[in-house]
Amino acid sequence: MQQNTEIGYNSKIEGEVVVTKLDSALNWFRKNSLWPMPMGLACCAIELMAAGASRFDIARFGSEVMRFSPRQSDLMIVAGTVTYKMAMAVRRIYDQMAEPKWVIAMGACASTGGMYRSYSVLQGVDNIVPVDVYVAGCPPRPEALLDALIKMQKKVETEPVFADLAIAAPFLKKS
């Protein structure tokens, strides 16, 4: 005679209560709903579009909502060559994004200027905005972008939510 044993969550024992830290819960929400703003500046943008299509399906990671407004996005994906002419626009758009915000530099050109050692090409977008994850390639495959998104999710998962006391002040007031 085989005995059935229940594996996993037993609501009769725990009383249908989930216990966690506030940071963990909020970071779980954040990491599974990153809303990217595509900053497609060159050929890497084609691979970025492919990552959003049905074959690679970026929606599996909660990032299917591509926002073209910086006020509605929290992840900027800089895909392609950043020229000095576009640099100030990229910085202005980054500044318009609400906190918390993250940046992925997609491709060799966005990361280091690529093969363009020219007076008109910025040698890495990290000269004007802080970059969280770099994606290698010229252009990188959509799988590489999805891998970078997974790395970004792991980074978001471990960040403290209330690191800045000014943000946490309204929640910490005693009544």
mmCIF file of C-alpha atoms in Angstrom:
data_model
loop_
_atom_site.group_PDB
_atom_site.id
_atom_site.type_symbol
_atom_site.label_atom_id
_atom_site.label_comp_id
_atom_site.label_asym_id
_atom_site.label_seq_id
_atom_site.Cartn_x
_atom_site.Cartn_y
_atom_site.Cartn_z
ATOM 1 C CA MET A 1 0.000 0.000 0.000
ATOM 2 C CA GLN A 2 1.390 3.340 -1.096
ATOM 3 C CA GLN A 3 0.784 6.395 1.019
ATOM 4 C CA ASN A 4 0.001 9.764 -0.648
ATOM 5 C CA THR A 5 2.107 12.607 0.684
ATOM 6 C CA GLU A 6 1.429 16.180 -0.230
ATOM 7 C CA ILE A 7 4.421 18.096 -1.487
ATOM 8 C CA GLY A 8 4.521 21.863 -1.497
ATOM 9 C CA TYR A 9 2.267 24.480 0.033
ATOM 10 C CA ASN A 10 -0.346 23.214 2.484
ATOM 11 C CA SER A 11 -2.961 25.884 3.197
ATOM 12 C CA LYS A 12 -4.355 23.960 6.172
ATOM 13 C CA ILE A 13 -1.032 24.269 7.999
ATOM 14 C CA GLU A 14 -0.023 27.798 6.983
ATOM 15 C CA GLY A 15 -3.528 29.247 7.161
ATOM 16 C CA GLU A 16 -3.400 30.773 3.657
ATOM 17 C CA VAL A 17 -0.839 33.383 4.724
ATOM 18 C CA VAL A 18 2.307 34.156 2.775
ATOM 19 C CA VAL A 19 5.114 35.726 4.763
ATOM 20 C CA THR A 20 7.867 37.688 3.034
ATOM 21 C CA LYS A 21 9.874 40.896 3.251
ATOM 22 C CA LEU A 22 8.477 44.048 1.616
ATOM 23 C CA ASP A 23 11.668 44.417 -0.447
ATOM 24 C CA SER A 24 11.302 40.879 -1.779
ATOM 25 C CA ALA A 25 7.664 41.322 -2.755
ATOM 26 C CA LEU A 26 8.167 44.676 -4.476
ATOM 27 C CA ASN A 27 11.277 43.452 -6.305
ATOM 28 C CA TRP A 28 9.343 40.406 -7.519
ATOM 29 C CA PHE A 29 6.745 42.767 -9.015
ATOM 30 C CA ARG A 30 9.438 44.965 -10.558
ATOM 31 C CA LYS A 31 11.517 42.214 -12.091
ATOM 32 C CA ASN A 32 8.531 40.596 -13.756
ATOM 33 C CA SER A 33 7.187 43.807 -15.254
ATOM 34 C CA LEU A 34 10.127 45.689 -16.721
ATOM 35 C CA TRP A 35 8.785 48.017 -19.389
ATOM 36 C CA PRO A 36 11.511 48.658 -21.944
ATOM 37 C CA MET A 37 11.858 51.795 -23.980
ATOM 38 C CA PRO A 38 13.628 50.854 -27.214
ATOM 39 C CA MET A 39 16.265 53.378 -28.181
ATOM 40 C CA GLY A 40 16.896 51.887 -31.624
ATOM 41 C CA LEU A 41 19.644 53.915 -33.241
ATOM 42 C CA ALA A 42 21.078 51.519 -35.839
ATOM 43 C CA CYS A 43 21.083 47.918 -37.040
ATOM 44 C CA CYS A 44 20.812 46.459 -33.518
ATOM 45 C CA ALA A 45 17.260 47.792 -33.448
ATOM 46 C CA ILE A 46 16.257 45.109 -35.975
ATOM 47 C CA GLU A 47 17.388 42.406 -33.542
ATOM 48 C CA LEU A 48 15.564 44.222 -30.750
ATOM 49 C CA MET A 49 12.368 44.056 -32.814
ATOM 50 C CA ALA A 50 12.959 40.352 -33.431
ATOM 51 C CA ALA A 51 13.212 39.765 -29.670
ATOM 52 C CA GLY A 52 9.717 41.206 -29.322
ATOM 53 C CA ALA A 53 8.277 39.015 -32.075
ATOM 54 C CA SER A 54 6.624 35.641 -31.579
ATOM 55 C CA ARG A 55 9.685 33.495 -32.257
ATOM 56 C CA PHE A 56 11.716 34.808 -29.320
ATOM 57 C CA ASP A 57 8.787 36.231 -27.301
ATOM 58 C CA ILE A 58 10.144 38.757 -24.823
ATOM 59 C CA ALA A 59 6.671 38.589 -23.231
ATOM 60 C CA ARG A 60 7.766 35.449 -21.376
ATOM 61 C CA PHE A 61 9.817 37.731 -19.156
ATOM 62 C CA GLY A 62 7.139 40.368 -18.556
ATOM 63 C CA SER A 63 8.661 42.898 -20.955
ATOM 64 C CA GLU A 64 6.224 42.792 -23.845
ATOM 65 C CA VAL A 65 4.966 46.282 -23.158
ATOM 66 C CA MET A 66 7.375 48.345 -25.256
ATOM 67 C CA ARG A 67 6.846 51.945 -24.263
ATOM 68 C CA PHE A 68 7.883 54.788 -26.498
ATOM 69 C CA SER A 69 7.372 57.347 -23.765
ATOM 70 C CA PRO A 70 10.155 57.698 -21.181
ATOM 71 C CA ARG A 71 7.624 58.503 -18.474
ATOM 72 C CA GLN A 72 6.015 55.077 -18.884
ATOM 73 C CA SER A 73 9.169 52.958 -19.018
ATOM 74 C CA ASP A 74 11.789 51.851 -16.539
ATOM 75 C CA LEU A 75 14.312 50.072 -18.784
ATOM 76 C CA MET A 76 16.078 51.811 -21.658
ATOM 77 C CA ILE A 77 17.573 49.495 -24.279
ATOM 78 C CA VAL A 78 20.148 51.470 -26.266
ATOM 79 C CA ALA A 79 20.524 49.484 -29.483
ATOM 80 C CA GLY A 80 23.089 50.729 -31.951
ATOM 81 C CA THR A 81 25.529 53.511 -32.667
ATOM 82 C CA VAL A 82 25.233 56.608 -30.503
ATOM 83 C CA THR A 83 26.494 59.663 -32.349
ATOM 84 C CA TYR A 84 27.346 62.911 -30.607
ATOM 85 C CA LYS A 85 24.352 64.441 -32.346
ATOM 86 C CA MET A 86 22.037 61.902 -30.637
ATOM 87 C CA ALA A 87 23.884 61.794 -27.307
ATOM 88 C CA MET A 88 22.069 64.718 -25.727
ATOM 89 C CA ALA A 89 18.693 63.333 -26.835
ATOM 90 C CA VAL A 90 19.517 59.948 -25.270
ATOM 91 C CA ARG A 91 20.540 61.677 -22.024
ATOM 92 C CA ARG A 92 17.424 63.861 -22.005
ATOM 93 C CA ILE A 93 15.182 60.838 -22.507
ATOM 94 C CA TYR A 94 17.020 58.967 -19.742
ATOM 95 C CA ASP A 95 16.508 61.931 -17.384
ATOM 96 C CA GLN A 96 12.766 61.925 -18.160
ATOM 97 C CA MET A 97 12.394 58.318 -17.023
ATOM 98 C CA ALA A 98 10.982 57.821 -13.527
ATOM 99 C CA GLU A 99 13.034 56.151 -10.797
ATOM 100 C CA PRO A 100 13.961 53.336 -10.567
ATOM 101 C CA LYS A 101 15.421 53.097 -14.049
ATOM 102 C CA TRP A 102 17.900 50.798 -15.715
ATOM 103 C CA VAL A 103 19.857 50.709 -18.992
ATOM 104 C CA ILE A 104 20.954 47.873 -21.287
ATOM 105 C CA ALA A 105 23.628 48.703 -23.882
ATOM 106 C CA MET A 106 22.900 46.410 -26.812
ATOM 107 C CA GLY A 107 25.695 45.718 -29.267
ATOM 108 C CA ALA A 108 29.308 46.682 -29.740
ATOM 109 C CA CYS A 109 28.484 50.205 -30.920
ATOM 110 C CA ALA A 110 26.366 51.075 -27.884
ATOM 111 C CA SER A 111 28.914 49.499 -25.540
ATOM 112 C CA THR A 112 32.208 50.806 -26.940
ATOM 113 C CA GLY A 113 31.582 52.662 -30.185
ATOM 114 C CA GLY A 114 32.169 49.462 -32.147
ATOM 115 C CA MET A 115 34.187 49.745 -35.330
ATOM 116 C CA TYR A 116 33.506 53.474 -35.572
ATOM 117 C CA ARG A 117 36.556 55.329 -34.237
ATOM 118 C CA SER A 118 35.287 58.618 -35.563
ATOM 119 C CA TYR A 119 34.900 62.201 -34.453
ATOM 120 C CA SER A 120 31.113 61.820 -34.685
ATOM 121 C CA VAL A 121 30.577 58.584 -32.688
ATOM 122 C CA LEU A 122 30.355 58.391 -28.908
ATOM 123 C CA GLN A 123 32.700 55.658 -27.680
ATOM 124 C CA GLY A 124 30.182 53.952 -25.416
ATOM 125 C CA VAL A 125 26.813 55.087 -24.121
ATOM 126 C CA ASP A 126 28.153 54.683 -20.577
ATOM 127 C CA ASN A 127 29.826 58.069 -21.078
ATOM 128 C CA ILE A 128 26.428 59.766 -20.779
ATOM 129 C CA VAL A 129 24.132 57.337 -18.887
ATOM 130 C CA PRO A 130 24.881 54.593 -16.335
ATOM 131 C CA VAL A 131 24.687 51.149 -17.961
ATOM 132 C CA ASP A 132 23.581 48.123 -15.942
ATOM 133 C CA VAL A 133 24.029 45.298 -18.487
ATOM 134 C CA TYR A 134 26.126 45.127 -21.658
ATOM 135 C CA VAL A 135 25.231 42.848 -24.578
ATOM 136 C CA ALA A 136 28.112 41.827 -26.840
ATOM 137 C CA GLY A 137 27.770 41.326 -30.581
ATOM 138 C CA CYS A 138 27.507 43.106 -33.888
ATOM 139 C CA PRO A 139 24.560 42.870 -33.939
ATOM 140 C CA PRO A 140 23.768 40.599 -30.988
ATOM 141 C CA ARG A 141 21.208 37.869 -31.518
ATOM 142 C CA PRO A 142 17.803 38.201 -29.838
ATOM 143 C CA GLU A 143 18.800 35.343 -27.511
ATOM 144 C CA ALA A 144 21.650 37.512 -26.213
ATOM 145 C CA LEU A 145 19.204 40.328 -25.470
ATOM 146 C CA LEU A 146 16.916 37.907 -23.640
ATOM 147 C CA ASP A 147 19.923 36.711 -21.613
ATOM 148 C CA ALA A 148 20.684 40.346 -20.739
ATOM 149 C CA LEU A 149 17.059 40.801 -19.680
ATOM 150 C CA ILE A 150 17.368 37.789 -17.359
ATOM 151 C CA LYS A 151 20.556 39.303 -15.897
ATOM 152 C CA MET A 152 18.701 42.579 -15.460
ATOM 153 C CA GLN A 153 15.895 40.772 -13.635
ATOM 154 C CA LYS A 154 18.426 39.175 -11.268
ATOM 155 C CA LYS A 155 19.903 42.600 -10.571
ATOM 156 C CA VAL A 156 16.481 44.140 -9.915
ATOM 157 C CA GLU A 157 15.583 41.233 -7.647
ATOM 158 C CA THR A 158 18.449 41.995 -5.253
ATOM 159 C CA GLU A 159 18.182 45.802 -5.096
ATOM 160 C CA PRO A 160 16.922 47.383 -1.886
ATOM 161 C CA VAL A 161 13.626 49.141 -2.548
ATOM 162 C CA PHE A 162 13.879 51.679 0.245
ATOM 163 C CA ALA A 163 17.573 52.506 -0.120
ATOM 164 C CA ASP A 164 16.801 56.205 -0.208
ATOM 165 C CA LEU A 165 15.219 57.307 3.060
ATOM 166 C CA ALA A 166 13.472 60.208 1.295
ATOM 167 C CA ILE A 167 11.479 57.683 -0.739
ATOM 168 C CA ALA A 168 10.655 55.592 2.325
ATOM 169 C CA ALA A 169 9.816 58.522 4.633
ATOM 170 C CA PRO A 170 6.019 58.530 3.991
ATOM 171 C CA PHE A 171 5.871 54.808 4.777
ATOM 172 C CA LEU A 172 7.952 55.067 7.929
ATOM 173 C CA LYS A 173 5.902 57.813 9.653
ATOM 174 C CA LYS A 174 4.417 56.804 12.964
ATOM 175 C CA SER A 175 0.755 57.681 13.417
#
